Coordinates of C-alpha atoms in Angstrom, one line a residue:
M1 CA 20.8 29.4 -2.4
S2 CA 24.0 31.1 -1.7
E3 CA 27.6 31.0 -3.6
H4 CA 28.5 28.4 -1.3
E5 CA 25.6 26.2 -1.2
T6 CA 26.4 23.8 -4.5
T7 CA 24.5 21.0 -5.7
H8 CA 26.2 18.0 -6.9
A9 CA 24.1 16.0 -9.8
T10 CA 26.0 13.1 -8.6
P11 CA 27.5 12.4 -5.5
A12 CA 31.0 13.8 -5.6
V13 CA 34.2 11.8 -4.5
R14 CA 36.4 14.9 -3.2
G15 CA 36.1 18.8 -2.7
P16 CA 33.8 20.4 -0.5
F17 CA 30.4 19.3 0.3
G18 CA 27.5 19.6 -1.7
Y19 CA 23.9 19.1 -1.5
G20 CA 23.2 15.3 -2.6
D21 CA 26.3 13.9 -0.8
R22 CA 26.4 11.2 1.7
V23 CA 28.2 12.6 4.7
Q24 CA 29.4 10.4 7.6
L25 CA 29.1 12.3 11.1
T26 CA 31.3 11.0 13.8
G27 CA 30.0 12.3 17.5
P28 CA 31.7 12.8 20.5
K29 CA 30.8 8.9 21.9
G30 CA 32.6 7.7 18.3
R31 CA 29.1 6.7 17.1
L32 CA 28.6 7.1 13.3
N33 CA 25.7 8.7 11.5
T34 CA 25.4 8.8 8.1
I35 CA 23.1 11.4 6.0
T36 CA 22.3 12.8 3.0
L37 CA 22.6 16.2 2.3
V38 CA 19.1 18.0 1.4
V39 CA 17.8 21.5 0.9
D40 CA 16.5 22.7 4.4
G41 CA 17.2 19.1 6.1
E42 CA 18.6 19.1 9.5
F43 CA 20.8 16.3 11.9
H44 CA 19.0 15.5 15.1
S45 CA 20.2 13.9 17.6
H46 CA 19.2 13.9 21.4
R47 CA 21.8 16.8 22.3
G48 CA 20.9 18.9 19.5
L49 CA 20.5 19.5 15.6
I50 CA 22.8 20.5 12.8
P51 CA 21.3 22.5 9.6
H52 CA 22.7 20.5 6.5
S53 CA 23.4 24.3 5.0
E54 CA 26.2 24.2 8.0
I55 CA 27.9 21.5 6.3
V56 CA 27.6 22.3 2.9
G57 CA 30.7 24.2 1.3
L58 CA 32.8 22.7 4.0
P59 CA 35.7 20.7 2.7
D60 CA 35.7 17.0 3.5
A61 CA 36.9 16.0 6.7
S62 CA 35.9 19.1 8.5
V63 CA 34.2 19.7 12.1
V64 CA 31.2 21.2 12.6
T65 CA 29.4 21.8 15.9
N66 CA 25.7 21.1 16.8
S67 CA 23.2 23.8 18.5
S68 CA 24.3 22.5 22.2
G69 CA 28.0 22.8 21.6
E70 CA 28.8 19.1 20.7
E71 CA 31.5 18.7 17.9
Y72 CA 31.2 16.1 15.2
L73 CA 33.6 15.3 12.3
A74 CA 32.4 15.5 9.2
L75 CA 33.8 12.7 6.4
R76 CA 32.8 11.4 2.8
P77 CA 32.2 7.8 3.4
L78 CA 34.5 5.3 1.7
L79 CA 32.9 2.7 -0.3
S80 CA 33.8 0.0 2.2
D81 CA 31.3 2.4 4.8
F82 CA 28.8 2.6 2.4
V83 CA 28.6 -1.2 1.5
M84 CA 28.6 -2.2 5.0
S85 CA 25.9 0.4 6.1
M86 CA 23.4 0.1 2.9
P87 CA 20.4 -2.1 2.7
R88 CA 20.7 -5.9 2.1
G89 CA 18.6 -8.2 0.5
A90 CA 21.2 -11.0 0.3
A91 CA 24.6 -11.0 2.4
I92 CA 27.6 -9.0 1.1
V93 CA 30.8 -9.7 0.1
Y94 CA 32.7 -8.1 2.9
P95 CA 35.3 -5.6 1.9
K96 CA 38.2 -7.7 3.2
D97 CA 36.9 -10.4 0.5
A98 CA 36.4 -7.7 -2.0
A99 CA 39.7 -6.5 -1.8
Q100 CA 41.0 -10.1 -2.5
I101 CA 38.8 -10.5 -5.2
L102 CA 40.4 -7.6 -6.9
S103 CA 43.8 -8.6 -6.6
L104 CA 43.6 -12.2 -6.9
A105 CA 41.4 -11.4 -9.9
D106 CA 43.6 -8.7 -11.0
I107 CA 40.8 -6.6 -12.1
F108 CA 42.3 -4.0 -14.1
P109 CA 40.9 -0.5 -15.8
G110 CA 39.1 -1.5 -19.2
A111 CA 38.6 -5.1 -18.1
R112 CA 35.8 -7.0 -19.5
V113 CA 33.9 -9.0 -16.1
V114 CA 31.2 -11.5 -15.8
E115 CA 30.0 -11.1 -12.0
A116 CA 27.1 -13.9 -10.8
G117 CA 25.3 -13.3 -8.5
V118 CA 24.4 -10.0 -7.9
G119 CA 23.1 -10.4 -4.2
S120 CA 23.1 -6.7 -2.6
G121 CA 25.7 -4.9 -5.0
A122 CA 28.6 -4.7 -2.7
L123 CA 30.9 -6.9 -5.0
S124 CA 29.2 -5.0 -8.4
L125 CA 30.4 -1.5 -6.4
H126 CA 34.2 -2.6 -5.8
L127 CA 34.3 -4.4 -9.5
L128 CA 32.7 -1.2 -11.3
R129 CA 35.3 0.9 -9.7
G130 CA 38.1 -1.8 -10.4
V131 CA 37.0 -1.5 -13.9
G132 CA 36.7 1.8 -14.4
P133 CA 34.5 3.9 -17.1
E134 CA 36.3 2.3 -19.7
G135 CA 35.7 -1.2 -18.7
A136 CA 32.5 -3.3 -18.4
L137 CA 30.9 -5.2 -15.7
F138 CA 28.0 -7.8 -16.9
S139 CA 26.3 -9.1 -13.6
F140 CA 23.8 -12.1 -13.5
E141 CA 21.4 -13.1 -10.9
R142 CA 18.6 -15.6 -10.6
R143 CA 16.1 -13.5 -8.4
D144 CA 14.6 -10.2 -9.6
E145 CA 14.3 -8.9 -5.9
F146 CA 18.0 -9.4 -5.3
A147 CA 18.8 -7.6 -8.8
E148 CA 16.3 -4.8 -7.8
I149 CA 18.1 -4.3 -4.2
A150 CA 21.6 -4.2 -6.1
T151 CA 20.7 -1.7 -8.8
A152 CA 19.3 0.7 -6.2
N153 CA 22.2 0.3 -4.2
V154 CA 24.3 0.9 -6.9
A155 CA 22.6 4.2 -8.0
A156 CA 22.5 5.2 -4.6
F157 CA 26.3 5.3 -4.4
A158 CA 27.2 6.7 -7.8
G159 CA 24.5 8.8 -8.4
S160 CA 22.7 7.0 -11.7
V161 CA 23.1 3.1 -12.6
P162 CA 26.5 3.4 -14.8
E163 CA 26.4 2.9 -18.3
N164 CA 29.0 0.1 -18.6
W165 CA 27.2 -2.2 -16.1
R166 CA 24.5 -4.5 -17.6
V167 CA 22.1 -6.5 -15.2
T168 CA 20.7 -9.7 -16.7
V169 CA 18.0 -11.7 -14.7
G170 CA 18.1 -15.5 -15.4
D171 CA 20.2 -18.6 -14.9
L172 CA 24.1 -18.1 -16.0
Q173 CA 24.1 -21.2 -18.1
E174 CA 21.7 -20.2 -20.3
T175 CA 21.9 -16.2 -20.3
L176 CA 25.6 -15.8 -20.5
P177 CA 26.2 -17.3 -24.1
A178 CA 23.5 -14.7 -25.2
V179 CA 25.2 -11.5 -23.8
C180 CA 28.8 -12.4 -23.9
E181 CA 30.7 -13.8 -27.2
P182 CA 33.1 -16.9 -26.5
G183 CA 36.5 -15.6 -25.4
S184 CA 35.2 -12.5 -25.0
I185 CA 35.9 -11.9 -21.2
D186 CA 38.8 -11.2 -18.8
R187 CA 37.8 -12.2 -15.5
V188 CA 34.8 -14.3 -14.4
V189 CA 33.3 -13.9 -10.6
L190 CA 31.4 -16.4 -9.1
D191 CA 29.3 -16.1 -5.8
M192 CA 26.9 -18.5 -5.8
L193 CA 25.4 -21.7 -3.8
A194 CA 26.9 -24.0 -6.6
P195 CA 30.2 -22.4 -8.6
W196 CA 31.0 -25.8 -10.1
E197 CA 27.8 -26.0 -12.1
C198 CA 28.6 -22.6 -14.4
V199 CA 32.6 -23.8 -14.5
D200 CA 32.0 -25.1 -18.3
V201 CA 30.1 -22.0 -19.4
A202 CA 32.7 -19.5 -17.5
A203 CA 35.6 -21.5 -19.3
E204 CA 33.8 -20.5 -23.0
A205 CA 33.7 -17.0 -22.2
L206 CA 37.0 -16.6 -21.0
A207 CA 39.7 -15.3 -23.2
P208 CA 43.0 -17.6 -22.9
G209 CA 44.8 -16.5 -19.8
G210 CA 41.9 -15.3 -18.2
V211 CA 41.1 -15.9 -14.4
L212 CA 37.8 -17.3 -13.0
I213 CA 37.6 -16.7 -9.2
C214 CA 34.8 -18.7 -6.7
Y215 CA 33.7 -17.3 -3.6
V216 CA 32.1 -20.0 -1.7
A217 CA 31.5 -20.2 2.4
T218 CA 32.1 -23.6 3.4
V219 CA 34.6 -26.2 3.0
T220 CA 32.2 -28.7 1.2
Q221 CA 31.6 -26.1 -1.5
L222 CA 35.6 -25.4 -1.8
S223 CA 36.3 -29.2 -2.5
R224 CA 33.3 -29.3 -4.6
T225 CA 34.5 -26.3 -7.0
V226 CA 37.9 -27.2 -7.0
E227 CA 37.4 -31.0 -8.2
Q228 CA 35.1 -29.8 -11.0
I229 CA 37.6 -26.9 -12.2
R230 CA 40.1 -30.1 -12.1
R231 CA 37.5 -32.6 -14.3
S232 CA 37.3 -29.5 -16.4
G233 CA 40.3 -29.5 -18.1
D234 CA 39.7 -26.3 -19.0
F235 CA 41.8 -24.4 -16.2
A236 CA 45.3 -24.4 -14.9
H237 CA 45.5 -25.8 -11.2
A238 CA 43.3 -24.0 -8.9
Q239 CA 44.6 -22.4 -5.6
A240 CA 42.2 -22.0 -2.5
S241 CA 42.8 -19.3 0.2
E242 CA 40.9 -17.4 3.1
T243 CA 41.2 -14.2 4.3
L244 CA 41.0 -13.5 8.1
V245 CA 41.7 -9.6 9.4
R246 CA 42.4 -9.3 13.1
G247 CA 42.1 -5.5 14.4
W248 CA 44.7 -4.1 16.9
H249 CA 44.4 -2.0 20.0
V250 CA 46.7 0.9 20.1
E251 CA 46.8 3.4 23.0
G252 CA 49.9 4.5 24.7
L253 CA 51.5 1.2 26.3
A254 CA 48.5 -0.7 26.1
V255 CA 49.0 -2.6 22.6
R256 CA 47.3 -5.8 22.0
P257 CA 45.2 -7.6 19.5
D258 CA 41.4 -6.7 19.4
H259 CA 39.1 -9.2 21.2
R260 CA 36.7 -9.5 18.0
M261 CA 37.9 -10.1 14.6
V262 CA 36.4 -10.4 11.1
A263 CA 37.2 -14.2 11.1
H264 CA 36.0 -16.5 8.0
T265 CA 33.3 -15.2 5.8
G266 CA 34.7 -17.4 2.5
F267 CA 37.3 -19.2 0.5
L268 CA 38.1 -17.8 -2.8
V269 CA 39.3 -20.5 -5.7
T270 CA 41.0 -19.2 -8.6
A271 CA 42.1 -20.5 -11.7
R272 CA 43.4 -19.5 -15.2
R273 CA 41.7 -20.2 -18.3
L274 CA 44.1 -22.5 -20.7
A275 CA 44.1 -22.5 -24.4
P276 CA 41.4 -24.3 -26.2
G277 CA 43.2 -27.8 -27.1
T278 CA 46.0 -27.4 -24.5
V279 CA 46.7 -30.3 -22.1
L280 CA 48.0 -29.2 -18.9
P281 CA 50.8 -31.1 -17.7
E282 CA 50.5 -32.9 -14.8
L283 CA 52.5 -31.8 -11.7
K284 CA 55.6 -34.0 -10.5
R285 CA 55.0 -35.5 -6.9
R286 CA 56.5 -38.1 -4.8
A287 CA 54.1 -41.4 -4.7
S288 CA 51.2 -41.3 -2.3
K289 CA 48.9 -43.2 -0.8
S290 CA 46.5 -40.2 -1.2
D291 CA 45.2 -41.0 -4.5
F292 CA 41.4 -41.3 -4.3
S293 CA 38.7 -43.0 -6.7
D294 CA 35.1 -41.8 -7.1
T295 CA 34.0 -43.9 -4.4
D296 CA 36.3 -42.0 -2.4
L297 CA 34.9 -38.9 -3.8
G298 CA 31.4 -39.9 -3.4
N299 CA 31.8 -40.6 0.2
W300 CA 32.9 -36.8 0.6
L301 CA 30.9 -35.0 -1.8
P302 CA 27.7 -36.9 -2.7
D303 CA 27.3 -35.8 -6.2
L304 CA 30.9 -36.8 -7.2
G305 CA 29.9 -40.8 -6.7
P306 CA 30.2 -43.4 -9.2
E307 CA 28.5 -42.6 -12.5
G308 CA 24.7 -43.8 -12.2
E309 CA 25.0 -44.2 -8.3
A310 CA 25.3 -40.2 -7.7
P311 CA 22.5 -38.0 -6.7
T312 CA 22.0 -35.1 -8.4
S313 CA 23.7 -31.5 -7.4
A314 CA 19.9 -30.1 -7.3
E315 CA 19.2 -33.0 -4.4
V316 CA 22.4 -32.2 -2.5
W317 CA 23.5 -29.1 -2.7
T318 CA 20.4 -26.7 -1.2
P319 CA 20.8 -23.2 0.6
E320 CA 19.8 -25.1 3.7
A321 CA 22.6 -27.7 3.4
V322 CA 25.4 -25.4 3.5
G323 CA 24.0 -23.3 6.3
E324 CA 22.1 -20.2 4.6
R325 CA 19.1 -18.8 5.8
P326 CA 16.8 -17.5 2.6
K327 CA 14.8 -14.6 3.3
S328 CA 11.1 -14.7 2.6
D329 CA 9.4 -13.4 -0.5
K330 CA 7.9 -11.1 1.9
V331 CA 11.3 -9.5 3.3
L332 CA 12.8 -9.3 0.0
R333 CA 9.8 -7.2 -1.3
K334 CA 10.2 -5.1 1.7
K335 CA 14.2 -4.6 1.0
V336 CA 13.6 -3.7 -2.7
R337 CA 11.5 -0.8 -1.2
E338 CA 13.6 0.2 1.0
T339 CA 16.7 0.0 -1.3
Q340 CA 14.9 1.6 -3.9
Q341 CA 13.9 4.9 -1.6
F342 CA 17.5 4.7 -0.1
A343 CA 18.7 5.6 -3.8
R344 CA 16.1 8.1 -4.2
E345 CA 17.1 9.9 -0.9
R346 CA 20.6 10.2 -2.0
G347 CA 19.4 11.7 -5.6
G348 CA 20.0 8.2 -7.5
E349 CA 18.1 8.0 -10.7
S350 CA 15.9 5.0 -10.4
A351 CA 16.4 2.3 -12.9
T352 CA 15.2 -1.4 -13.2
P353 CA 17.7 -4.3 -14.0
G354 CA 17.6 -6.0 -17.4
D355 CA 18.9 -6.2 -21.0
S356 CA 18.2 -2.6 -21.5
V357 CA 20.8 -1.1 -19.4
A358 CA 23.8 -0.1 -21.4
E359 CA 26.8 -2.1 -22.0

């Protein structure tokens, strides 16, 4: 190995390319190809090849030429590039929503954050970057397969499973009190089918002033979540929003919005934890005919009808009812194998989720 052919124990975030780094090659027609640099490796297209050794040692954002003379721009992928191309077992939180979560929840270096569920690990990667090495992320997931996929994806990106990340498989309501002391958590992020079921346990874990943020896909889930936060009496007034991103075509005098956009992906609900025993003052508002009863709520949200008449949450709120299309166990097992192979190709250390991951 020559002097410039360096090997990075973990994927580098800056500097010259080395073996083990992930590289994004953009060809003449704008097509993206993402590769992991390995000894004696080659990138092949139908128009020629590029030996990995010719990329190793080059600065980030360099141009390389293949065997037929075509030029490729070599860039180290951004986190957003990685999460959009990594193997998935569940739908990911898109970068536009992950960025909003980091901002609205005020994720800061050193924060202690709870996340549930973990999905494919996209949001986990953003949260780990936000809390930094001095913070801690506690992730909870009901399904073993999703936890394994997320763990492999994080290992693939970081080179190993971060020491400040702990993944616990199980129901949040049962496992959170056993993992985190009451009042010890700064932020709770809920990305699940029925986050309202976990509002009370989240309140117990949060320190006064801490932030609860929920990511939900449908209007009915949004309404149900806000109603439960309001009814709990543990939080200040909840706020809801969604983020739409529209790109623009800018070329000479042809400046216009793109024909396509990343529109609705989900709603975000945020609320601040009140100090124990605090009674939130009622907001002053004009007299309105919009006051509602339990019967009114029951017509809109079936499990919030009059006590004794309403069905249980489990009977009403199913993945199919809110438009989700769950993957079969067979497909998930295949995704687990793919992500673990993906991590090995990138040089990530293998690990299985569980309480053995360091706090």
